[in-house]
Amino acid sequence: MDEQIRRIVLVRPGELTIKGRKTRRLFEKLLLNNIKDSLDSAKISFEIKAEPGRIYIYTDDAEKAAEQVCRVFGIKSLSTALEVEFDTLDELVKKARDIFAEHVKGKKFAVRVRRRGSHSFTSMDVAKKLGNALYPLSRGVDLKKPEAEVFVEIREKRAYFFTEVKKCCGGLPLGSEGRVVALVSGGIDSPVAAWYMMRRGARVDYVFCNLAGEAAEAAVLSVLKVLADKWSYGYRPKLYVVDFRELLYELRTKTEPSLLNVLLKRYMYRAAEMIAEKTGAEGIVTGEVLGQVASQTLRNLYVSSLAVRAPIYRPLIGLDKDEIVAEAERIGTYRFSLLVKEYCGAFAEHPKTHASLDEVEREEEKISGEILRKAVQSAKVIDLRSAAMPKLTEKYEVDEIPQNAVILDLRPPSKYGRWHLKNSLNIDFMELPLLLNKLDKNKTYVLVCDEGALSLEAARLMREKGFKAYSLRGGIRRIQKKKGYFRR
């Protein structure tokens, strides 16, 4: 290739270009820093240059760099392009014809030209002259629905030739709008909500109120690693893992069961607020969607929100589930979120959908505030960018129950009494560690719950104690329609 022709990534910033001069300078500095972090993270060698409205990345691996940089918030679009220098219009057109000839061959085409600087010709002059030069090679010109497009951007004595404009994520540079903490469960919704806040420039740290143990933590970590490694350029997000098992036990044993969902949500908000105060965050982000579950009715969201003073941001509040799933697939978290099991022990069987603040506060008087304070103070802090992707515990799961296995049903007695696997034994998940010394290590155990979250953690715990234990994949709900498995 001509030594005067260089392959680059041409980056077009988005909304920051309409900001005032001082704000724009700050945002541009953040964007450049985040682009550099993105490329460094992928170990791509590069040089970078910025002009008003454009950023140029010089690298030997333009395609890889373009894919990486397109995930940097604040970028509207980009193109892999060839940078050429020229002196005259004729020289410019000749170089463009040589480069685009194969692209338009036998096709109907269109020429798109943009120009900035002082020249003796207009953008239309370039388009006409280049169009005439390419016409004999093509099947003609079609400006509305071309089979091939060629793009020329001219900046003083440089021109950039490319054939594609790749749309990127847009938004504002990460870090331009402060910091928030996101309450995450690892399911489909909360990671998408966090992504939307990052897209608008907020640095997001994460709070996971762990109800089930290390298996649940590993599943959530696998989801958040996607957000950290693929999208969080320019800072190092943290995950705060708060052990909520003692608090959940207190709520389940001492408070009104129909209010469990709202009570638990209020304590999670409080945990997030306490961590937000430590980190300087200016709000709490959740993946809540209006009316999706009992704790997300308009009334229950209102009552839950009154537990804290910090603002609660709900980017997904008006979306349908299929819209959220589509976004999760696009940003890359969906397939990992599917591996996160719903913790059935944290939900009321008959939840109130219209709780009153007075009754909720009366129930909270039964719980010592010291439990939450201790849990938050001892929270595990994980640097997500440096953490290794966890190995999920699929080896603990089985799809079918082996012959002669002992089945331990970890659900509440009320659920067990209505539906259970034949010959299964009912043991509350919280009491299982106390009963292990009464179980025979020579036997095989299969643990079950509604969805498979409790049973997966229980299987891990039993394995650590030397038992041959498995979790039934998908739990009771996956197999309850199979004939012969259940009785009342």
Tab-separated table of C-alpha atoms in Angstrom:
chain	number	residue	atom	x	y	z
A	1	MET	CA	0.000	0.000	0.000
A	2	ASP	CA	1.096	3.576	-0.701
A	3	GLU	CA	3.148	4.796	2.278
A	4	GLN	CA	0.974	7.919	2.283
A	5	ILE	CA	-2.127	5.769	2.881
A	6	ARG	CA	-2.749	4.670	6.482
A	7	ARG	CA	-5.457	2.379	7.819
A	8	ILE	CA	-7.238	3.917	10.815
A	9	VAL	CA	-10.375	3.851	12.903
A	10	LEU	CA	-12.385	7.029	12.395
A	11	VAL	CA	-14.434	7.731	15.543
A	12	ARG	CA	-17.437	10.052	15.711
A	13	PRO	CA	-18.375	11.274	19.200
A	14	GLY	CA	-22.066	11.634	19.921
A	15	GLU	CA	-24.007	13.895	22.233
A	16	LEU	CA	-20.954	15.518	23.808
A	17	THR	CA	-20.440	17.580	20.640
A	18	ILE	CA	-23.455	19.761	21.492
A	19	LYS	CA	-22.243	20.646	24.996
A	20	GLY	CA	-20.829	24.026	25.966
A	21	ARG	CA	-17.122	24.608	25.480
A	22	LYS	CA	-16.000	23.885	29.059
A	23	THR	CA	-18.206	20.803	29.452
A	24	ARG	CA	-17.246	19.563	26.024
A	25	ARG	CA	-13.523	19.749	26.828
A	26	LEU	CA	-14.097	17.745	30.014
A	27	PHE	CA	-16.201	15.137	28.221
A	28	GLU	CA	-13.683	14.823	25.371
A	29	LYS	CA	-10.893	14.223	27.891
A	30	LEU	CA	-12.946	11.489	29.566
A	31	LEU	CA	-13.796	9.915	26.217
A	32	LEU	CA	-10.160	9.799	25.115
A	33	ASN	CA	-9.169	8.260	28.441
A	34	ASN	CA	-11.882	5.612	28.113
A	35	ILE	CA	-10.891	4.804	24.525
A	36	LYS	CA	-7.286	4.326	25.617
A	37	ASP	CA	-8.395	2.064	28.481
A	38	SER	CA	-10.475	0.027	26.050
A	39	LEU	CA	-7.567	-0.514	23.670
A	40	ASP	CA	-5.082	-1.178	26.468
A	41	SER	CA	-7.466	-3.777	27.921
A	42	ALA	CA	-7.411	-5.632	24.590
A	43	LYS	CA	-3.605	-5.241	24.327
A	44	ILE	CA	-3.892	-3.328	21.052
A	45	SER	CA	-1.011	-1.026	20.110
A	46	PHE	CA	-2.218	2.347	18.882
A	47	GLU	CA	-1.673	6.052	18.424
A	48	ILE	CA	-4.551	8.466	18.869
A	49	LYS	CA	-5.293	11.962	17.605
A	50	ALA	CA	-8.339	14.144	18.208
A	51	GLU	CA	-9.897	17.070	16.340
A	52	PRO	CA	-13.239	18.802	16.885
A	53	GLY	CA	-15.900	16.191	16.171
A	54	ARG	CA	-13.478	13.402	15.204
A	55	ILE	CA	-11.015	11.017	16.839
A	56	TYR	CA	-8.440	9.080	14.783
A	57	ILE	CA	-6.970	5.801	15.981
A	58	TYR	CA	-3.857	4.561	14.133
A	59	THR	CA	-3.265	0.844	14.627
A	60	ASP	CA	-2.143	-2.269	12.782
A	61	ASP	CA	-5.347	-4.068	13.814
A	62	ALA	CA	-8.090	-1.659	12.801
A	63	GLU	CA	-10.880	-4.238	12.726
A	64	LYS	CA	-10.207	-5.462	16.257
A	65	ALA	CA	-9.752	-1.914	17.500
A	66	ALA	CA	-13.053	-0.847	15.946
A	67	GLU	CA	-14.920	-3.698	17.626
A	68	GLN	CA	-13.364	-2.794	20.973
A	69	VAL	CA	-13.863	0.960	20.776
A	70	CYS	CA	-17.481	0.690	19.621
A	71	ARG	CA	-18.338	-0.400	23.192
A	72	VAL	CA	-17.039	2.866	24.651
A	73	PHE	CA	-19.918	5.064	25.777
A	74	GLY	CA	-20.044	8.484	24.150
A	75	ILE	CA	-19.275	7.250	20.622
A	76	LYS	CA	-22.078	7.590	18.088
A	77	SER	CA	-20.462	5.682	15.215
A	78	LEU	CA	-17.136	4.735	13.686
A	79	SER	CA	-15.595	3.446	10.485
A	80	THR	CA	-12.442	1.613	9.568
A	81	ALA	CA	-10.987	3.949	6.956
A	82	LEU	CA	-7.990	4.695	4.784
A	83	GLU	CA	-6.322	8.040	5.417
A	84	VAL	CA	-4.764	9.653	2.341
A	85	GLU	CA	-3.074	12.965	1.717
A	86	PHE	CA	-3.741	14.991	-1.435
A	87	ASP	CA	-3.002	18.359	-3.014
A	88	THR	CA	-5.626	18.681	-5.743
A	89	LEU	CA	-9.145	17.519	-6.418
A	90	ASP	CA	-7.962	15.405	-9.344
A	91	GLU	CA	-5.418	13.649	-7.120
A	92	LEU	CA	-8.109	13.013	-4.501
A	93	VAL	CA	-10.528	11.528	-7.044
A	94	LYS	CA	-7.857	9.306	-8.613
A	95	LYS	CA	-6.900	7.823	-5.248
A	96	ALA	CA	-10.540	7.326	-4.320
A	97	ARG	CA	-11.302	5.609	-7.636
A	98	ASP	CA	-8.427	3.166	-7.182
A	99	ILE	CA	-9.571	2.273	-3.664
A	100	PHE	CA	-13.327	2.007	-4.359
A	101	ALA	CA	-13.202	0.379	-7.818
A	102	GLU	CA	-13.667	-3.198	-6.621
A	103	HIS	CA	-16.378	-2.224	-4.142
A	104	VAL	CA	-18.719	-0.734	-6.760
A	105	LYS	CA	-17.925	-3.172	-9.562
A	106	GLY	CA	-21.153	-4.436	-11.152
A	107	LYS	CA	-23.353	-2.688	-8.554
A	108	LYS	CA	-25.583	0.335	-8.317
A	109	PHE	CA	-23.776	2.753	-6.033
A	110	ALA	CA	-23.880	6.105	-4.241
A	111	VAL	CA	-21.124	8.508	-3.194
A	112	ARG	CA	-21.437	10.296	0.183
A	113	VAL	CA	-19.058	13.194	0.857
A	114	ARG	CA	-18.464	15.391	3.912
A	115	ARG	CA	-15.914	18.178	4.022
A	116	ARG	CA	-14.385	20.444	6.664
A	117	GLY	CA	-11.787	23.148	6.009
A	118	SER	CA	-10.883	25.615	3.288
A	119	HIS	CA	-10.917	24.186	-0.236
A	120	SER	CA	-11.381	25.393	-3.786
A	121	PHE	CA	-14.160	22.818	-4.306
A	122	THR	CA	-17.372	21.803	-2.587
A	123	SER	CA	-18.556	18.421	-1.289
A	124	MET	CA	-20.879	18.223	-4.302
A	125	ASP	CA	-17.933	18.760	-6.654
A	126	VAL	CA	-16.172	15.754	-5.118
A	127	ALA	CA	-19.290	13.582	-5.271
A	128	LYS	CA	-19.939	14.366	-8.913
A	129	LYS	CA	-16.383	13.901	-10.082
A	130	LEU	CA	-15.849	10.677	-8.133
A	131	GLY	CA	-19.237	9.381	-9.263
A	132	ASN	CA	-18.268	9.965	-12.874
A	133	ALA	CA	-14.960	8.169	-12.338
A	134	LEU	CA	-16.636	5.093	-10.803
A	135	TYR	CA	-19.637	5.000	-13.144
A	136	PRO	CA	-18.069	2.932	-15.954
A	137	LEU	CA	-17.241	0.172	-13.452
A	138	SER	CA	-20.758	-0.032	-12.006
A	139	ARG	CA	-24.347	-0.782	-12.992
A	140	GLY	CA	-25.271	2.835	-12.418
A	141	VAL	CA	-26.078	5.279	-9.622
A	142	ASP	CA	-28.873	4.869	-7.058
A	143	LEU	CA	-28.824	7.463	-4.282
A	144	LYS	CA	-31.862	6.078	-2.416
A	145	LYS	CA	-31.238	2.310	-2.301
A	146	PRO	CA	-27.694	1.681	-3.495
A	147	GLU	CA	-26.151	-1.777	-3.504
A	148	ALA	CA	-22.854	-0.203	-2.514
A	149	GLU	CA	-21.958	3.063	-0.795
A	150	VAL	CA	-18.639	4.851	-0.766
A	151	PHE	CA	-17.850	7.525	1.816
A	152	VAL	CA	-15.332	10.342	1.669
A	153	GLU	CA	-14.566	12.664	4.578
A	154	ILE	CA	-12.240	15.536	3.824
A	155	ARG	CA	-10.295	17.432	6.494
A	156	GLU	CA	-8.018	20.086	5.004
A	157	LYS	CA	-5.342	18.133	3.060
A	158	ARG	CA	-6.395	14.709	4.347
A	159	ALA	CA	-9.203	12.497	3.136
A	160	TYR	CA	-10.731	9.393	4.687
A	161	PHE	CA	-12.199	6.663	2.489
A	162	PHE	CA	-14.535	3.994	3.889
A	163	THR	CA	-17.486	1.847	2.874
A	164	GLU	CA	-19.366	1.380	6.153
A	165	VAL	CA	-20.593	3.450	9.093
A	166	LYS	CA	-20.937	1.249	12.167
A	167	LYS	CA	-23.432	2.452	14.756
A	168	CYS	CA	-22.099	2.333	18.323
A	169	CYS	CA	-23.715	2.601	21.758
A	170	GLY	CA	-23.863	6.401	21.966
A	171	GLY	CA	-24.625	8.041	25.300
A	172	LEU	CA	-22.166	10.078	27.354
A	173	PRO	CA	-18.572	9.283	28.347
A	174	LEU	CA	-18.417	7.019	31.379
A	175	GLY	CA	-17.543	9.136	34.414
A	176	SER	CA	-19.203	12.311	33.211
A	177	GLU	CA	-22.238	11.889	35.501
A	178	GLY	CA	-20.769	10.748	38.802
A	179	ARG	CA	-21.256	7.422	40.564
A	180	VAL	CA	-24.160	5.193	41.585
A	181	VAL	CA	-24.582	1.730	43.102
A	182	ALA	CA	-26.731	-0.897	41.415
A	183	LEU	CA	-28.671	-3.515	43.342
A	184	VAL	CA	-28.182	-6.698	41.350
A	185	SER	CA	-29.529	-10.199	41.560
A	186	GLY	CA	-27.714	-11.489	38.484
A	187	GLY	CA	-31.014	-12.032	36.692
A	188	ILE	CA	-31.867	-10.513	33.336
A	189	ASP	CA	-33.147	-7.106	34.442
A	190	SER	CA	-30.650	-5.558	36.868
A	191	PRO	CA	-27.545	-5.841	34.624
A	192	VAL	CA	-29.444	-4.121	31.803
A	193	ALA	CA	-30.493	-1.324	34.172
A	194	ALA	CA	-26.870	-0.851	35.227
A	195	TRP	CA	-25.812	-0.749	31.559
A	196	TYR	CA	-28.304	2.029	30.825
A	197	MET	CA	-26.912	4.141	33.668
A	198	MET	CA	-23.364	3.591	32.391
A	199	ARG	CA	-24.541	4.626	28.939
A	200	ARG	CA	-25.592	7.967	30.384
A	201	GLY	CA	-22.172	8.527	31.947
A	202	ALA	CA	-22.575	7.160	35.497
A	203	ARG	CA	-19.899	4.931	36.975
A	204	VAL	CA	-21.661	1.947	38.501
A	205	ASP	CA	-20.587	-0.193	41.429
A	206	TYR	CA	-22.689	-3.198	42.381
A	207	VAL	CA	-24.366	-4.476	45.537
A	208	PHE	CA	-25.397	-8.114	45.712
A	209	CYS	CA	-27.419	-9.123	48.772
A	210	ASN	CA	-26.527	-12.799	48.870
A	211	LEU	CA	-29.334	-15.049	50.038
A	212	ALA	CA	-27.926	-18.443	49.065
A	213	GLY	CA	-24.125	-18.590	49.403
A	214	GLU	CA	-21.063	-19.070	47.211
A	215	ALA	CA	-22.820	-20.736	44.289
A	216	ALA	CA	-25.122	-17.715	43.963
A	217	GLU	CA	-22.161	-15.343	44.251
A	218	ALA	CA	-20.308	-17.150	41.464
A	219	ALA	CA	-23.333	-16.967	39.168
A	220	VAL	CA	-23.780	-13.230	39.774
A	221	LEU	CA	-20.071	-12.592	39.327
A	222	SER	CA	-20.157	-14.271	35.916
A	223	VAL	CA	-22.847	-11.802	34.783
A	224	LEU	CA	-21.116	-8.713	36.136
A	225	LYS	CA	-17.800	-9.722	34.582
A	226	VAL	CA	-19.426	-9.122	31.202
A	227	LEU	CA	-20.344	-5.559	32.172
A	228	ALA	CA	-16.930	-4.939	33.714
A	229	ASP	CA	-14.785	-6.398	30.944
A	230	LYS	CA	-16.811	-5.373	27.884
A	231	TRP	CA	-18.310	-2.018	28.880
A	232	SER	CA	-16.710	-0.427	31.969
A	233	TYR	CA	-13.789	1.407	30.387
A	234	GLY	CA	-12.252	4.280	32.314
A	235	TYR	CA	-12.750	2.961	35.861
A	236	ARG	CA	-12.624	-0.230	37.934
A	237	PRO	CA	-16.092	-1.249	39.120
A	238	LYS	CA	-16.490	-2.972	42.481
A	239	LEU	CA	-18.921	-5.645	43.595
A	240	TYR	CA	-20.025	-5.541	47.234
A	241	VAL	CA	-21.344	-8.931	48.369
A	242	VAL	CA	-23.505	-8.558	51.483
A	243	ASP	CA	-24.419	-11.785	53.275
A	244	PHE	CA	-28.189	-11.542	53.790
A	245	ARG	CA	-28.774	-15.096	55.023
A	246	GLU	CA	-29.075	-14.249	58.725
A	247	LEU	CA	-31.357	-11.314	57.984
A	248	LEU	CA	-33.531	-13.436	55.709
A	249	TYR	CA	-33.844	-16.098	58.399
A	250	GLU	CA	-35.004	-13.453	60.873
A	251	LEU	CA	-37.556	-12.095	58.412
A	252	ARG	CA	-38.889	-15.543	57.575
A	253	THR	CA	-39.270	-16.603	61.192
A	254	LYS	CA	-40.405	-13.381	62.884
A	255	THR	CA	-42.451	-11.337	60.409
A	256	GLU	CA	-45.729	-11.598	58.512
A	257	PRO	CA	-45.095	-13.956	55.530
A	258	SER	CA	-47.226	-11.962	53.096
A	259	LEU	CA	-44.943	-8.939	53.581
A	260	LEU	CA	-41.646	-10.769	53.116
A	261	ASN	CA	-41.085	-9.443	49.583
A	262	VAL	CA	-41.530	-5.804	50.582
A	263	LEU	CA	-39.560	-6.157	53.809
A	264	LEU	CA	-36.633	-7.804	52.064
A	265	LYS	CA	-36.620	-5.136	49.349
A	266	ARG	CA	-36.513	-2.358	51.966
A	267	TYR	CA	-33.506	-3.941	53.682
A	268	MET	CA	-31.750	-4.326	50.346
A	269	TYR	CA	-32.323	-0.641	49.636
A	270	ARG	CA	-30.839	0.168	53.046
A	271	ALA	CA	-27.769	-1.965	52.380
A	272	ALA	CA	-27.261	-0.231	49.026
A	273	GLU	CA	-27.685	3.195	50.633
A	274	MET	CA	-25.085	2.398	53.302
A	275	ILE	CA	-22.582	1.334	50.647
A	276	ALA	CA	-23.457	4.369	48.520
A	277	GLU	CA	-22.584	6.624	51.443
A	278	LYS	CA	-19.198	4.894	51.795
A	279	THR	CA	-18.350	5.177	48.103
A	280	GLY	CA	-19.693	8.655	47.407
A	281	ALA	CA	-22.415	7.326	45.119
A	282	GLU	CA	-25.373	9.602	44.452
A	283	GLY	CA	-28.168	7.088	44.038
A	284	ILE	CA	-29.327	3.489	43.792
A	285	VAL	CA	-30.091	1.741	40.502
A	286	THR	CA	-32.473	-1.201	40.254
A	287	GLY	CA	-33.860	-3.371	37.461
A	288	GLU	CA	-37.425	-3.035	38.685
A	289	VAL	CA	-40.242	-3.010	36.130
A	290	LEU	CA	-43.675	-1.738	37.053
A	291	GLY	CA	-46.075	-4.593	37.772
A	292	GLN	CA	-43.648	-7.392	36.896
A	293	VAL	CA	-43.855	-9.116	40.313
A	294	ALA	CA	-45.680	-8.497	43.594
A	295	SER	CA	-42.889	-6.353	45.062
A	296	GLN	CA	-42.970	-4.128	41.977
A	297	THR	CA	-46.566	-2.939	42.069
A	298	LEU	CA	-46.844	0.822	42.190
A	299	ARG	CA	-47.894	0.739	45.838
A	300	ASN	CA	-45.177	-1.665	46.963
A	301	LEU	CA	-42.465	0.255	45.117
A	302	TYR	CA	-43.633	3.383	46.918
A	303	VAL	CA	-43.591	1.724	50.339
A	304	SER	CA	-40.211	0.117	49.681
A	305	SER	CA	-38.684	3.413	48.514
A	306	LEU	CA	-39.552	5.115	51.798
A	307	ALA	CA	-36.942	2.974	53.566
A	308	VAL	CA	-34.129	5.206	52.249
A	309	ARG	CA	-33.392	8.833	51.482
A	310	ALA	CA	-31.170	8.120	48.496
A	311	PRO	CA	-32.811	8.510	45.072
A	312	ILE	CA	-33.687	5.239	43.365
A	313	TYR	CA	-33.252	5.113	39.591
A	314	ARG	CA	-35.261	2.545	37.603
A	315	PRO	CA	-34.232	2.792	33.924
A	316	LEU	CA	-36.422	-0.174	32.924
A	317	ILE	CA	-39.604	0.840	34.743
A	318	GLY	CA	-41.779	1.042	31.609
A	319	LEU	CA	-40.269	-1.723	29.457
A	320	ASP	CA	-41.791	-5.094	28.602
A	321	LYS	CA	-39.856	-8.247	29.422
A	322	ASP	CA	-39.144	-9.087	25.785
A	323	GLU	CA	-37.590	-5.644	25.309
A	324	ILE	CA	-35.304	-6.199	28.304
A	325	VAL	CA	-34.328	-9.656	27.074
A	326	ALA	CA	-33.405	-8.187	23.681
A	327	GLU	CA	-31.153	-5.615	25.363
A	328	ALA	CA	-29.551	-8.278	27.565
A	329	GLU	CA	-28.744	-10.327	24.468
A	330	ARG	CA	-27.269	-7.267	22.755
A	331	ILE	CA	-24.975	-6.301	25.634
A	332	GLY	CA	-23.918	-9.899	26.276
A	333	THR	CA	-25.312	-10.651	29.759
A	334	TYR	CA	-28.336	-12.749	28.774
A	335	ARG	CA	-26.760	-16.200	28.522
A	336	PHE	CA	-25.029	-15.754	31.878
A	337	SER	CA	-28.176	-14.436	33.549
A	338	LEU	CA	-29.990	-17.599	32.492
A	339	LEU	CA	-27.627	-19.559	34.744
A	340	VAL	CA	-28.641	-17.528	37.795
A	341	LYS	CA	-31.247	-19.436	39.769
A	342	GLU	CA	-34.126	-17.675	41.498
A	343	TYR	CA	-33.868	-18.051	45.262
A	344	CYS	CA	-37.272	-19.464	46.168
A	345	GLY	CA	-36.796	-19.065	49.928
A	346	ALA	CA	-36.985	-15.280	49.666
A	347	PHE	CA	-40.513	-14.961	48.307
A	348	ALA	CA	-43.890	-15.094	50.006
A	349	GLU	CA	-46.340	-17.677	48.733
A	350	HIS	CA	-49.222	-15.196	48.912
A	351	PRO	CA	-47.573	-11.751	48.816
A	352	LYS	CA	-49.471	-8.560	49.449
A	353	THR	CA	-49.556	-6.346	46.380
A	354	HIS	CA	-50.787	-3.266	48.266
A	355	ALA	CA	-48.824	-3.108	51.515
A	356	SER	CA	-49.289	-0.221	53.912
A	357	LEU	CA	-46.333	1.636	55.371
A	358	ASP	CA	-47.662	1.299	58.920
A	359	GLU	CA	-47.880	-2.497	58.828
A	360	VAL	CA	-44.466	-2.811	57.200
A	361	GLU	CA	-42.831	-0.598	59.825
A	362	ARG	CA	-44.511	-2.588	62.609
A	363	GLU	CA	-43.012	-5.784	61.240
A	364	GLU	CA	-39.573	-4.181	61.002
A	365	GLU	CA	-39.651	-3.427	64.726
A	366	LYS	CA	-39.268	-7.188	65.264
A	367	ILE	CA	-35.847	-7.192	63.562
A	368	SER	CA	-32.649	-5.890	65.132
A	369	GLY	CA	-30.969	-3.224	63.032
A	370	GLU	CA	-27.608	-4.591	64.155
A	371	ILE	CA	-27.999	-7.569	61.792
A	372	LEU	CA	-27.982	-5.332	58.731
A	373	ARG	CA	-25.164	-3.144	60.032
A	374	LYS	CA	-22.944	-6.164	60.681
A	375	ALA	CA	-23.736	-7.626	57.265
A	376	VAL	CA	-22.798	-4.421	55.443
A	377	GLN	CA	-19.674	-3.858	57.520
A	378	SER	CA	-18.397	-7.333	56.655
A	379	ALA	CA	-19.321	-7.133	52.956
A	380	LYS	CA	-16.860	-8.767	50.574
A	381	VAL	CA	-15.427	-6.317	48.023
A	382	ILE	CA	-14.446	-7.652	44.592
A	383	ASP	CA	-12.575	-5.700	41.906
A	384	LEU	CA	-14.502	-6.917	38.873
A	385	ARG	CA	-11.916	-6.035	36.247
A	386	SER	CA	-9.197	-8.115	37.919
A	387	ALA	CA	-11.436	-10.933	39.198
A	388	ALA	CA	-11.280	-14.211	37.307
A	389	MET	CA	-14.398	-15.481	35.578
A	390	PRO	CA	-15.788	-17.985	38.096
A	391	LYS	CA	-16.244	-21.635	37.333
A	392	LEU	CA	-19.953	-22.265	37.674
A	393	THR	CA	-21.134	-25.301	39.553
A	394	GLU	CA	-22.828	-27.253	36.761
A	395	LYS	CA	-20.958	-30.388	37.901
A	396	TYR	CA	-23.197	-30.359	40.989
A	397	GLU	CA	-26.388	-30.623	38.933
A	398	VAL	CA	-28.306	-33.610	37.564
A	399	ASP	CA	-31.279	-33.752	35.221
A	400	GLU	CA	-32.633	-37.014	36.582
A	401	ILE	CA	-32.645	-38.539	40.060
A	402	PRO	CA	-30.322	-41.558	40.368
A	403	GLN	CA	-31.837	-44.772	41.610
A	404	ASN	CA	-31.669	-45.229	45.400
A	405	ALA	CA	-30.751	-41.553	45.951
A	406	VAL	CA	-32.046	-39.790	49.053
A	407	ILE	CA	-34.128	-36.774	48.045
A	408	LEU	CA	-33.955	-33.748	50.341
A	409	ASP	CA	-36.625	-31.103	49.697
A	410	LEU	CA	-35.399	-27.715	50.986
A	411	ARG	CA	-38.650	-25.795	50.528
A	412	PRO	CA	-40.892	-24.524	53.344
A	413	PRO	CA	-43.153	-27.181	54.914
A	414	SER	CA	-46.267	-25.522	53.456
A	415	LYS	CA	-44.988	-25.961	49.883
A	416	TYR	CA	-43.735	-29.447	50.616
A	417	GLY	CA	-47.137	-30.419	51.966
A	418	ARG	CA	-48.917	-29.389	48.769
A	419	TRP	CA	-46.491	-30.814	46.206
A	420	HIS	CA	-43.397	-32.948	46.661
A	421	LEU	CA	-41.380	-35.669	45.040
A	422	LYS	CA	-42.277	-39.164	46.142
A	423	ASN	CA	-40.226	-40.436	49.061
A	424	SER	CA	-38.530	-37.073	49.581
A	425	LEU	CA	-37.622	-35.702	53.013
A	426	ASN	CA	-38.354	-32.103	53.987
A	427	ILE	CA	-35.427	-30.214	55.555
A	428	ASP	CA	-35.360	-26.425	55.795
A	429	PHE	CA	-32.319	-25.024	53.985
A	430	MET	CA	-31.332	-22.979	57.053
A	431	GLU	CA	-31.311	-26.108	59.245
A	432	LEU	CA	-29.389	-28.349	56.835
A	433	PRO	CA	-25.888	-27.575	58.237
A	434	LEU	CA	-27.078	-28.578	61.716
A	435	LEU	CA	-28.358	-31.940	60.478
A	436	LEU	CA	-25.410	-33.067	58.379
A	437	ASN	CA	-23.931	-35.133	61.204
A	438	LYS	CA	-27.101	-37.237	61.150
A	439	LEU	CA	-26.828	-38.095	57.436
A	440	ASP	CA	-25.070	-41.156	56.020
A	441	LYS	CA	-22.064	-40.234	53.869
A	442	ASN	CA	-22.281	-43.560	52.058
A	443	LYS	CA	-25.523	-42.537	50.357
A	444	THR	CA	-26.170	-40.300	47.333
A	445	TYR	CA	-28.264	-37.192	47.934
A	446	VAL	CA	-30.315	-35.126	45.483
A	447	LEU	CA	-31.463	-31.745	46.755
A	448	VAL	CA	-34.480	-29.929	45.379
A	449	CYS	CA	-36.151	-26.539	45.700
A	450	ASP	CA	-38.439	-24.481	43.462
A	451	GLU	CA	-35.890	-23.182	40.944
A	452	GLY	CA	-32.576	-24.817	41.849
A	453	ALA	CA	-30.768	-21.970	43.635
A	454	LEU	CA	-31.074	-23.232	47.199
A	455	SER	CA	-30.387	-26.807	46.175
A	456	LEU	CA	-27.266	-25.827	44.227
A	457	GLU	CA	-25.759	-24.077	47.232
A	458	ALA	CA	-26.789	-26.960	49.507
A	459	ALA	CA	-25.102	-29.447	47.162
A	460	ARG	CA	-21.910	-27.385	47.272
A	461	LEU	CA	-21.998	-27.278	51.079
A	462	MET	CA	-22.549	-31.016	51.347
A	463	ARG	CA	-19.733	-31.733	48.878
A	464	GLU	CA	-17.370	-29.714	51.090
A	465	LYS	CA	-18.330	-31.978	54.011
A	466	GLY	CA	-17.599	-35.126	52.041
A	467	PHE	CA	-21.102	-36.037	50.834
A	468	LYS	CA	-22.007	-37.203	47.342
A	469	ALA	CA	-24.658	-34.565	46.713
A	470	TYR	CA	-26.351	-33.099	43.634
A	471	SER	CA	-28.869	-30.382	42.850
A	472	LEU	CA	-31.841	-31.201	40.639
A	473	ARG	CA	-31.423	-28.875	37.658
A	474	GLY	CA	-34.301	-26.423	37.296
A	475	GLY	CA	-35.891	-27.560	40.544
A	476	ILE	CA	-39.442	-28.638	41.205
A	477	ARG	CA	-40.945	-26.333	38.591
A	478	ARG	CA	-39.081	-28.015	35.747
A	479	ILE	CA	-40.383	-31.468	36.470
A	480	GLN	CA	-43.744	-30.976	38.163
A	481	LYS	CA	-45.626	-31.778	34.975
A	482	LYS	CA	-43.961	-35.144	34.536
A	483	LYS	CA	-46.361	-37.951	35.382
A	484	GLY	CA	-45.645	-40.116	38.382
A	485	TYR	CA	-43.238	-37.754	40.112
A	486	PHE	CA	-45.635	-36.029	42.504
A	487	ARG	CA	-48.333	-36.638	44.985
A	488	ARG	CA	-50.369	-34.355	47.170
